[in-house]
Amino acid sequence: MKKIDAAIPKRMYWSDSVKGSSRCPKCRSKLENHSQVYVMAVRDEYDVYSYVVGNDAGYFCLECPTVVLDREEFTDFAVRTVGSNPRAQFAVLGIVNLDAVPEEKKSEPFDEDDNPVPLVKFTNYSGSDRKGQSTTAAKRKRRRKRKGKNG
């Protein structure tokens, strides 16, 4: 099995948005399941918490920089952290490039100053996951509603 280079920024898709995790939504090549480490932000009603999460819920294209994530796996993690709050939201921000961690820091926990998380953000995704909408889609929907009221 070929190693996934976490340093290369990737496009991210949710498995339920692209009808599964067998074929790449960009180039139609076969996807391979790999364990990886991700950064997730989970928001309850009041606060946002960030987590470094390792799992095998990613399906990677070996032909182009694309990953398909299993939404159910990440949703399960978010629910375990904040409970089944209907207002809870989460976002997977990117992949942690563990190869970028200096050898002398590999056994130390990540922190903001001495050992920051080497996050490689997804190139196309910056939204939350509230009822399956990205932040961009939710903003667009709100704008349309306002336009309808004002127009």
Coordinates of C-alpha atoms in Angstrom, one line a residue:
M1 CA 0.0 0.0 0.0
K2 CA 1.4 3.4 -1.0
K3 CA 2.0 5.9 1.8
I4 CA -0.2 9.1 1.6
D5 CA 1.8 12.3 1.6
A6 CA 0.1 14.4 4.2
A7 CA 2.1 17.5 3.2
I8 CA 0.2 17.8 -0.1
P9 CA -3.0 19.8 0.3
K10 CA -6.1 17.9 -0.8
R11 CA -9.6 18.5 -1.9
M12 CA -12.1 17.0 0.6
Y13 CA -15.4 15.4 -0.1
W14 CA -17.9 13.8 2.2
S15 CA -18.8 10.2 1.2
D16 CA -22.5 10.8 1.3
S17 CA -22.1 13.8 -1.0
V18 CA -20.3 11.8 -3.7
K19 CA -22.2 8.5 -3.4
G20 CA -19.6 6.5 -1.6
S21 CA -15.9 6.0 -1.1
S22 CA -14.9 3.7 -3.9
R23 CA -14.1 6.1 -6.8
C24 CA -12.5 9.6 -6.8
P25 CA -15.0 12.3 -7.5
K26 CA -12.4 14.3 -9.5
C27 CA -10.6 11.7 -11.7
R28 CA -12.7 8.5 -11.1
S29 CA -9.7 6.5 -10.0
K30 CA -10.0 3.9 -7.3
L31 CA -9.8 5.3 -3.7
E32 CA -7.7 3.6 -1.0
N33 CA -8.6 3.5 2.6
H34 CA -5.7 4.8 4.9
S35 CA -5.5 5.8 8.5
Q36 CA -4.7 9.4 9.0
V37 CA -4.7 12.1 11.7
Y38 CA -7.1 15.1 11.3
V39 CA -7.9 18.3 13.1
M40 CA -11.6 18.7 13.9
A41 CA -13.4 21.6 15.4
V42 CA -16.6 20.8 17.3
R43 CA -19.0 23.5 18.4
D44 CA -21.7 23.1 21.0
E45 CA -24.1 25.9 21.9
Y46 CA -21.5 27.9 23.7
D47 CA -17.9 26.9 22.8
V48 CA -15.7 25.6 20.0
Y49 CA -13.3 22.8 20.8
S50 CA -10.5 21.5 18.6
Y51 CA -9.3 17.9 18.5
V52 CA -6.6 15.9 16.9
V53 CA -8.3 12.8 15.8
G54 CA -6.7 9.6 14.3
N55 CA -8.9 7.2 12.4
D56 CA -9.3 5.2 9.2
A57 CA -12.3 7.2 7.9
G58 CA -10.4 8.6 4.9
Y59 CA -10.3 7.2 1.3
F60 CA -7.5 8.7 -0.7
C61 CA -7.0 9.0 -4.4
L62 CA -3.5 8.0 -5.5
E63 CA -3.8 9.8 -8.8
C64 CA -4.8 13.3 -7.7
P65 CA -4.9 15.2 -4.4
T66 CA -8.4 14.1 -3.2
V67 CA -9.8 12.5 -0.1
V68 CA -13.3 11.3 0.6
L69 CA -14.2 11.3 4.3
D70 CA -16.8 9.0 5.9
R71 CA -19.2 11.6 7.4
E72 CA -20.7 9.1 9.7
E73 CA -17.4 8.3 11.5
F74 CA -16.7 12.0 12.1
T75 CA -20.3 12.7 13.1
D76 CA -20.0 9.9 15.7
F77 CA -16.9 11.5 17.1
A78 CA -18.5 14.9 17.3
V79 CA -21.6 13.4 19.1
R80 CA -19.4 11.6 21.6
T81 CA -17.6 14.9 22.5
V82 CA -20.6 17.3 22.8
G83 CA -23.6 14.9 23.1
S84 CA -26.5 14.8 20.7
N85 CA -27.1 18.5 20.9
P86 CA -29.1 19.5 17.8
R87 CA -27.2 22.8 17.6
A88 CA -23.8 21.1 17.6
Q89 CA -21.7 21.6 14.5
F90 CA -18.3 20.3 13.4
A91 CA -15.7 20.8 10.7
V92 CA -12.7 18.7 9.7
L93 CA -10.1 21.4 9.0
G94 CA -7.4 19.3 7.4
I95 CA -4.8 16.6 7.8
V96 CA -2.0 16.7 10.4
N97 CA 1.4 16.2 8.7
L98 CA 3.2 14.1 11.3
D99 CA 6.3 14.0 9.1
A100 CA 6.7 17.7 9.7
V101 CA 7.1 17.3 13.5
P102 CA 10.8 17.6 14.4
E103 CA 12.2 14.3 15.8
E104 CA 12.9 15.8 19.2
K105 CA 9.2 16.9 19.5
K106 CA 7.5 13.7 18.4
S107 CA 6.9 12.5 21.9
E108 CA 5.6 15.8 23.2
P109 CA 2.0 17.0 23.0
F110 CA 1.0 19.6 20.4
D111 CA 0.7 23.2 21.7
E112 CA 0.5 26.6 20.1
D113 CA 4.0 27.8 21.0
D114 CA 6.6 25.1 21.2
N115 CA 5.1 22.3 19.1
P116 CA 2.3 23.6 16.9
V117 CA 0.1 21.2 15.0
P118 CA 1.4 20.9 11.4
L119 CA -2.0 21.3 9.8
V120 CA -2.4 20.9 6.1
K121 CA -5.8 22.5 5.3
F122 CA -8.2 21.1 2.7
T123 CA -8.1 23.2 -0.4
N124 CA -11.9 23.4 -0.9
Y125 CA -13.6 23.1 2.4
S126 CA -13.9 25.6 5.2
G127 CA -17.4 25.1 6.3
S128 CA -19.2 23.5 9.2
D129 CA -21.5 20.6 9.2
R130 CA -24.8 21.7 10.4
K131 CA -27.5 19.6 8.9
G132 CA -25.1 18.8 6.0
Q133 CA -24.6 22.4 4.9
S134 CA -21.3 24.0 4.6
T135 CA -20.9 27.5 6.0
T136 CA -20.8 28.8 2.4
A137 CA -24.1 27.1 1.5
A138 CA -25.7 28.3 4.7
K139 CA -24.6 31.9 4.0
R140 CA -26.0 31.6 0.5
K141 CA -29.3 30.4 1.8
R142 CA -29.5 33.2 4.3
R143 CA -28.7 35.8 1.6
R144 CA -31.5 34.4 -0.6
K145 CA -34.0 34.7 2.3
R146 CA -32.9 38.3 3.0
K147 CA -33.1 39.2 -0.7
G148 CA -36.6 37.8 -0.8
K149 CA -37.7 39.9 2.1
N150 CA -36.1 43.1 0.9
G151 CA -36.6 42.6 -2.8

